[in-house]
Amino acid sequence: MAPRTNGIGVQVEDTKICVVMVGLPARGKSFIAQKAQRYLQWLSIDAQTFNVGNYRRTEAPHPSADFFDLGNAEGEKRRRAAAEAAMHDMLDWFRNGGVIGILDATNSTKERRKWVLDTCTKEGIEVLFVESKCDDEAMIMANIRDVKLTSPDYQGQDPEQAAQDFKNRIQNYEKVYKSLDEDGDENDYTYLKIMDVGSQVIINRIRDYLQSRVVYYLMNLHIRPRSVWLSRHGESLYNLDGRIGGDADLSPRGHQYAQKLPQLVRDSVGEDRPLTVWTSTLKRTISTARFLPENYNQLQWKALDELDAGVCDGMTYQEIKDVYPEDFVQRDEDKYNYRYRGGESYRDVVIRLEPIIMELERSEDIIIVTHQAILRCIYAYFMKKDQSKSPWMNVPLHTLIKLTPRAYGTDEERFSADIPAVSTWRGKGSTAKHENPTPGANI
Amino acid sequence: MAPRTNGIGVQVEDTKICVVMVGLPARGKSFIAQKAQRYLQWLSIDAQTFNVGNYRRTEAPHPSADFFDLGNAEGEKRRRAAAEAAMHDMLDWFRNGGVIGILDATNSTKERRKWVLDTCTKEGIEVLFVESKCDDEAMIMANIRDVKLTSPDYQGQDPEQAAQDFKNRIQNYEKVYKSLDEDGDENDYTYLKIMDVGSQVIINRIRDYLQSRVVYYLMNLHIRPRSVWLSRHGESLYNLDGRIGGDADLSPRGHQYAQKLPQLVRDSVGEDRPLTVWTSTLKRTISTARFLPENYNQLQWKALDELDAGVCDGMTYQEIKDVYPEDFVQRDEDKYNYRYRGGESYRDVVIRLEPIIMELERSEDIIIVTHQAILRCIYAYFMKKDQSKSPWMNVPLHTLIKLTPRAYGTDEERFSADIPAVSTWRGKGSTAKHENPTPGANI
């Protein structure tokens, strides 16, 4: 039996990590937690967030700032109970095979952190503290306005009053807040401290591979506004034939799309800012991107090449079914894990796309011109799609997709070039050269 | 024309970075500098170290500690002149197309660092300060004994006396030493501060991709003793036929090698410590590793699969020459850059091996069972081999190579299994099924 590995190819059998968020309210802790969870799940690593606020909320749905005052014994008791309930559920989840649990709470005192550490250590769970520290008043207020006032705590309340209440709540936390290791007596903790949204980071005693991957990912996050544009190459000669793989040229309609792409991009950008263009190393993507403006930097990534179909490269689905009938069935049974003979699976593609995702997180405006399977995987990352379903998604040709990451989730817009193209979507079991996607397949 | 990209696939056209080492003597600055240079050169990024001590040495070959006393005006003047000479040469080198220059010196005062920053900024060169800070007396003394006393400064001197002199030299630096940003007034500098050999790191204002790659690499370095074992798979059925690529089984002699490998490894380890086994996803490496002890963790990496020969997969060199005569010639002309149709070049392989190298740096004892081209690339990294020559190196079958990284360079040992195997080496222009390597091809 092959050893169980995580998405990056490293054994995780025995690793359990609790990522413990630390920081005052409105410092982006939940933003970080949900990004980390999405990234890990995309890599098929079992990850789950436990938000203490949600546990507290079932008991005290609309607390005022007083509730968070240390002097308020009843509030303190209930908040403690919420932390214990979240911890209880998280430990249960770990016992059932969870790999990375994320404890999303302020954890703003040394005592609370020590309690989390001791409780996890007893269960053989490694603890990685992740603190977001920010003193930029404007940034904190923006966060309060954008995120906190839409929280269930303030449902139906006057925004002005709610903001004031939230600021009072922060002040109550500030009274007891100790930044991680600020006195040097938490120096043996494993931690990542992110200051002012990444302008400085401190990394302390990272011990193993999986910890380092999480840390590297989190230190690359930024919150500057930007978008990511995704497009498949224009229709290719192989697409017309219903053949997969290869390195074919564009069809006449594919060339039309290439010519129209600059206008499509300009319309979707809204203002005049240059993008960076990433293509694969294959002719059909380079050709599709060739009319984009001169002042756009262009870059070819081997990692963006289409899923390698191995011995089936250049075949139609009918030919695959004829020559490798068992493979044809196996692939449809588990399309995400099926690896073509001498080629790749979707799971392999996700592994090779991981550095691309890391780069995308670091970067600002990027347009990616790539291939069907690659686009499905990148789209699944941003839109949090289930890996078992993403290989079946319909991604039409001659369509530009614009994704704009927000605090929670990603906005999507589509721009059709209105240039006809064959469908390259294929339903389970089908060997049709071209068929119409079922409605459920549309991403 | 394809844009000029660095080894990881990112444009570097306009990026010039000066990595400025900071720290007291005997803190491993030169160790870090030479590792960074080797890593970058392996990725085909033009990198060069400028060691101020070497410039000073031409003027003052055997200075006593007094020379480094701030009160010693003559010493101060000469040390300043050495820094200026090194800077002068570095700027010349940048003007001729250099990408990452490493300024290896103590740079222990704020004034000196500001001078370096201003001088580089004027030339459009980004500055990344890298400080190694270490207060562990035992570690510093070990460094003095292992490295410093063999320095040209102390040639032919009594070791005891030399060590004392070196400690005095450090004290002279300590008088004026300011750790980076310790007063908060270097907070706008881009820097990486490595404390106690990586137990804590601080990363400040990293601005672009190439900086982040250097930083991520440096924060993964460790100096715990360890070795890396490299082996090709046992002789395969394809090897017997002189065919490349594929996913063939082992030959009978290949199976013999698999059976003997555990003993070969045990003999070379010296003591009883379990290794971690990395193989590719191909049958012949997994099969070769299958008798290694149960307590060795095993891991399969797609990134360790053999160089993809694309349309030539499964062919003999004679067949390649017959079917693709132009490709055959082109590959021999520039084997490092030649990309098989629908396959890979050695350059592509290095890009996909980059995460493997990062993992190797983080890890301790690893045995890698992989393929000829992959082994050549990994070996070239450790042994600092020229990328234009490494694709021509002879790596015999049925031989275990043990590499042990030291402060400067890597020690190598070979363990032959004494099981005959065909040669898979091929000289330029040759289509022989099996031929004997020329003596120069032996790595």
Short mmCIF file of C-alpha atoms in Angstrom, two decimals, chain B residues 210-434:
data_model
loop_
_atom_site.label_atom_id
_atom_site.label_comp_id
_atom_site.label_asym_id
_atom_site.label_seq_id
_atom_site.Cartn_x
_atom_site.Cartn_y
_atom_site.Cartn_z
CA LEU B 210 12.96 36.89 -6.00
CA GLN B 211 13.56 38.36 -2.54
CA SER B 212 10.95 36.03 -1.12
CA ARG B 213 12.58 33.00 -2.74
CA VAL B 214 15.97 33.87 -1.25
CA VAL B 215 14.41 34.48 2.16
CA TYR B 216 12.42 31.26 2.11
CA TYR B 217 15.51 29.29 1.14
CA LEU B 218 17.68 30.87 3.85
CA MET B 219 15.11 30.36 6.58
CA ASN B 220 15.03 26.66 5.78
CA LEU B 221 18.78 26.07 6.24
CA HIS B 222 19.98 24.17 9.26
CA ILE B 223 23.38 22.97 10.43
CA ARG B 224 22.43 19.74 12.18
CA PRO B 225 24.71 16.95 10.91
CA ARG B 226 23.06 14.73 8.33
CA SER B 227 23.62 13.00 5.01
CA VAL B 228 21.72 12.52 1.77
CA TRP B 229 21.96 9.16 -0.02
CA LEU B 230 21.36 8.98 -3.77
CA SER B 231 20.78 5.89 -5.84
CA ARG B 232 19.41 5.19 -9.26
CA HIS B 233 16.85 2.38 -9.54
CA GLY B 234 18.25 -1.08 -10.23
CA GLU B 235 18.89 -2.03 -13.84
CA SER B 236 15.56 -2.12 -15.72
CA LEU B 237 14.35 -4.10 -18.72
CA TYR B 238 14.41 -0.86 -20.72
CA ASN B 239 18.04 -0.30 -19.70
CA LEU B 240 18.89 -3.69 -21.21
CA ASP B 241 17.27 -2.63 -24.48
CA GLY B 242 18.85 0.82 -24.44
CA ARG B 243 15.36 2.40 -24.35
CA ILE B 244 14.64 5.65 -22.53
CA GLY B 245 11.65 6.64 -20.37
CA GLY B 246 8.77 4.22 -19.90
CA ASP B 247 7.72 2.45 -16.75
CA ALA B 248 9.53 -0.89 -17.09
CA ASP B 249 10.16 -3.47 -14.40
CA LEU B 250 13.59 -4.28 -13.02
CA SER B 251 15.82 -6.81 -14.75
CA PRO B 252 16.94 -9.86 -12.71
CA ARG B 253 20.16 -7.99 -11.87
CA GLY B 254 18.08 -4.95 -10.92
CA HIS B 255 16.17 -7.11 -8.45
CA GLN B 256 19.48 -8.32 -7.02
CA TYR B 257 20.44 -4.69 -6.41
CA ALA B 258 17.13 -4.07 -4.63
CA GLN B 259 17.88 -7.01 -2.35
CA LYS B 260 21.37 -5.78 -1.61
CA LEU B 261 20.45 -2.13 -1.09
CA PRO B 262 19.45 -2.45 2.61
CA GLN B 263 22.90 -3.84 3.49
CA LEU B 264 24.63 -1.18 1.41
CA VAL B 265 22.68 1.51 3.24
CA ARG B 266 23.31 0.01 6.68
CA ASP B 267 27.05 -0.17 6.02
CA SER B 268 27.14 3.45 4.92
CA VAL B 269 25.02 4.85 7.75
CA GLY B 270 27.50 3.62 10.35
CA GLU B 271 25.02 3.60 13.21
CA ASP B 272 21.43 2.54 13.59
CA ARG B 273 19.37 5.55 12.63
CA PRO B 274 16.30 5.26 10.41
CA LEU B 275 16.31 7.20 7.14
CA THR B 276 13.38 8.54 5.16
CA VAL B 277 13.04 7.03 1.68
CA TRP B 278 11.96 9.11 -1.28
CA THR B 279 11.19 7.41 -4.59
CA SER B 280 9.56 8.56 -7.81
CA THR B 281 6.11 7.25 -8.75
CA LEU B 282 7.60 4.83 -11.31
CA LYS B 283 7.76 1.08 -10.76
CA ARG B 284 11.53 0.75 -11.06
CA THR B 285 12.32 3.08 -8.14
CA ILE B 286 9.55 1.79 -5.89
CA SER B 287 10.67 -1.76 -6.63
CA THR B 288 14.30 -0.89 -5.88
CA ALA B 289 13.36 0.54 -2.48
CA ARG B 290 10.98 -2.24 -1.46
CA PHE B 291 13.36 -4.19 0.80
CA LEU B 292 14.48 -1.20 2.86
CA PRO B 293 13.60 -1.62 6.56
CA GLU B 294 9.99 -1.27 7.70
CA ASN B 295 10.84 1.55 10.10
CA TYR B 296 12.04 3.77 7.24
CA ASN B 297 9.22 6.07 6.18
CA GLN B 298 8.63 5.84 2.44
CA LEU B 299 7.35 8.60 0.23
CA GLN B 300 6.62 8.80 -3.51
CA TRP B 301 7.22 12.09 -5.31
CA LYS B 302 5.94 12.75 -8.82
CA ALA B 303 8.65 15.45 -8.92
CA LEU B 304 11.27 12.67 -8.81
CA ASP B 305 9.99 10.98 -11.99
CA GLU B 306 12.48 10.71 -14.84
CA LEU B 307 12.88 13.54 -17.36
CA ASP B 308 9.88 13.28 -19.68
CA ALA B 309 11.12 12.36 -23.18
CA GLY B 310 7.75 13.27 -24.74
CA VAL B 311 7.31 11.74 -28.17
CA CYS B 312 10.64 9.91 -27.75
CA ASP B 313 9.47 8.02 -24.66
CA GLY B 314 10.29 4.33 -25.04
CA MET B 315 12.65 4.80 -28.01
CA THR B 316 16.32 3.89 -28.36
CA TYR B 317 18.77 6.63 -29.31
CA GLN B 318 19.11 5.04 -32.76
CA GLU B 319 15.34 5.28 -33.22
CA ILE B 320 15.34 8.91 -32.10
CA LYS B 321 18.10 9.71 -34.58
CA ASP B 322 16.17 7.95 -37.36
CA VAL B 323 12.78 9.53 -36.64
CA TYR B 324 13.83 12.98 -35.35
CA PRO B 325 17.32 13.57 -36.78
CA GLU B 326 17.22 17.34 -36.18
CA ASP B 327 16.15 16.92 -32.58
CA PHE B 328 18.90 14.40 -32.05
CA VAL B 329 21.50 16.95 -33.14
CA GLN B 330 19.91 19.85 -31.27
CA ARG B 331 19.85 17.93 -28.01
CA ASP B 332 23.54 17.14 -28.23
CA GLU B 333 24.33 20.77 -28.97
CA ASP B 334 22.65 22.06 -25.82
CA LYS B 335 21.53 19.14 -23.71
CA TYR B 336 20.64 21.33 -20.70
CA ASN B 337 18.16 23.49 -22.61
CA TYR B 338 16.85 21.03 -25.21
CA ARG B 339 13.21 20.19 -24.51
CA TYR B 340 11.89 16.92 -25.99
CA ARG B 341 8.80 17.45 -28.16
CA GLY B 342 5.92 17.20 -25.71
CA GLY B 343 8.43 16.52 -22.94
CA GLU B 344 11.00 18.23 -20.77
CA SER B 345 14.48 19.73 -20.76
CA TYR B 346 17.00 19.48 -17.94
CA ARG B 347 16.12 23.10 -17.22
CA ASP B 348 12.46 22.09 -16.75
CA VAL B 349 13.55 19.30 -14.42
CA VAL B 350 15.52 21.73 -12.24
CA ILE B 351 12.41 23.89 -11.87
CA ARG B 352 10.30 20.97 -10.73
CA LEU B 353 13.08 19.79 -8.41
CA GLU B 354 13.27 23.14 -6.62
CA PRO B 355 10.69 22.15 -3.95
CA ILE B 356 12.62 18.89 -3.49
CA ILE B 357 15.82 20.85 -2.80
CA MET B 358 13.94 23.06 -0.35
CA GLU B 359 12.65 19.96 1.40
CA LEU B 360 16.12 18.41 1.45
CA GLU B 361 17.51 21.53 3.11
CA ARG B 362 14.82 21.35 5.82
CA SER B 363 15.23 17.62 6.35
CA GLU B 364 17.78 15.35 7.99
CA ASP B 365 18.75 11.87 6.71
CA ILE B 366 17.07 11.08 3.38
CA ILE B 367 17.72 8.35 0.81
CA ILE B 368 16.51 9.18 -2.68
CA VAL B 369 15.97 6.38 -5.18
CA THR B 370 15.41 8.00 -8.52
CA HIS B 371 16.47 8.26 -12.17
CA GLN B 372 19.58 9.23 -14.11
CA ALA B 373 18.63 12.78 -15.16
CA ILE B 374 17.05 13.58 -11.79
CA LEU B 375 20.07 12.30 -9.89
CA ARG B 376 22.37 14.39 -12.10
CA CYS B 377 20.41 17.54 -11.22
CA ILE B 378 20.34 16.85 -7.48
CA TYR B 379 24.01 15.92 -7.49
CA ALA B 380 24.84 19.13 -9.37
CA TYR B 381 23.14 21.13 -6.62
CA PHE B 382 25.14 19.57 -3.79
CA MET B 383 28.46 19.35 -5.62
CA LYS B 384 28.14 22.72 -7.38
CA LYS B 385 28.48 21.25 -10.88
CA ASP B 386 28.14 23.37 -13.98
CA GLN B 387 24.67 22.99 -15.52
CA SER B 388 26.09 22.71 -19.03
CA LYS B 389 28.16 19.68 -17.96
CA SER B 390 25.87 17.90 -15.51
CA PRO B 391 23.62 16.36 -18.22
CA TRP B 392 26.71 14.50 -19.50
CA MET B 393 27.84 13.07 -16.15
CA ASN B 394 28.19 9.33 -15.76
CA VAL B 395 26.08 8.03 -12.86
CA PRO B 396 26.59 4.26 -12.79
CA LEU B 397 23.78 1.87 -11.92
CA HIS B 398 24.01 -0.23 -8.74
CA THR B 399 25.98 2.36 -6.81
CA LEU B 400 24.98 4.20 -3.64
CA ILE B 401 26.27 7.76 -3.27
CA LYS B 402 26.41 9.31 0.19
CA LEU B 403 26.66 13.10 0.36
CA THR B 404 27.42 14.85 3.64
CA PRO B 405 27.10 18.65 3.65
CA ARG B 406 29.85 20.46 5.57
CA ALA B 407 30.41 24.13 6.39
CA TYR B 408 32.08 24.62 3.01
CA GLY B 409 31.24 22.08 0.34
CA THR B 410 29.92 18.54 0.49
CA ASP B 411 31.77 15.29 1.24
CA GLU B 412 31.10 12.33 -1.03
CA GLU B 413 31.43 8.57 -0.55
CA ARG B 414 30.51 5.79 -2.98
CA PHE B 415 29.37 2.28 -2.20
CA SER B 416 29.28 -0.14 -5.11
CA ALA B 417 26.94 -3.15 -4.88
CA ASP B 418 29.28 -5.18 -7.08
CA ILE B 419 26.37 -6.34 -9.20
CA PRO B 420 27.02 -5.95 -12.92
CA ALA B 421 24.74 -3.66 -14.94
CA VAL B 422 24.72 -2.17 -18.40
CA SER B 423 26.04 1.33 -18.86
CA THR B 424 23.34 3.86 -19.67
CA TRP B 425 25.79 6.66 -20.28
CA ARG B 426 25.92 8.06 -23.82
CA GLY B 427 28.60 10.24 -25.40
CA LYS B 428 27.81 13.20 -27.64
CA GLY B 429 26.58 12.03 -31.08
CA SER B 430 26.51 8.36 -30.11
CA THR B 431 23.59 6.01 -30.72
CA ALA B 432 25.28 2.97 -29.17
CA LYS B 433 23.00 0.86 -27.03
CA HIS B 434 25.64 0.64 -24.30
#
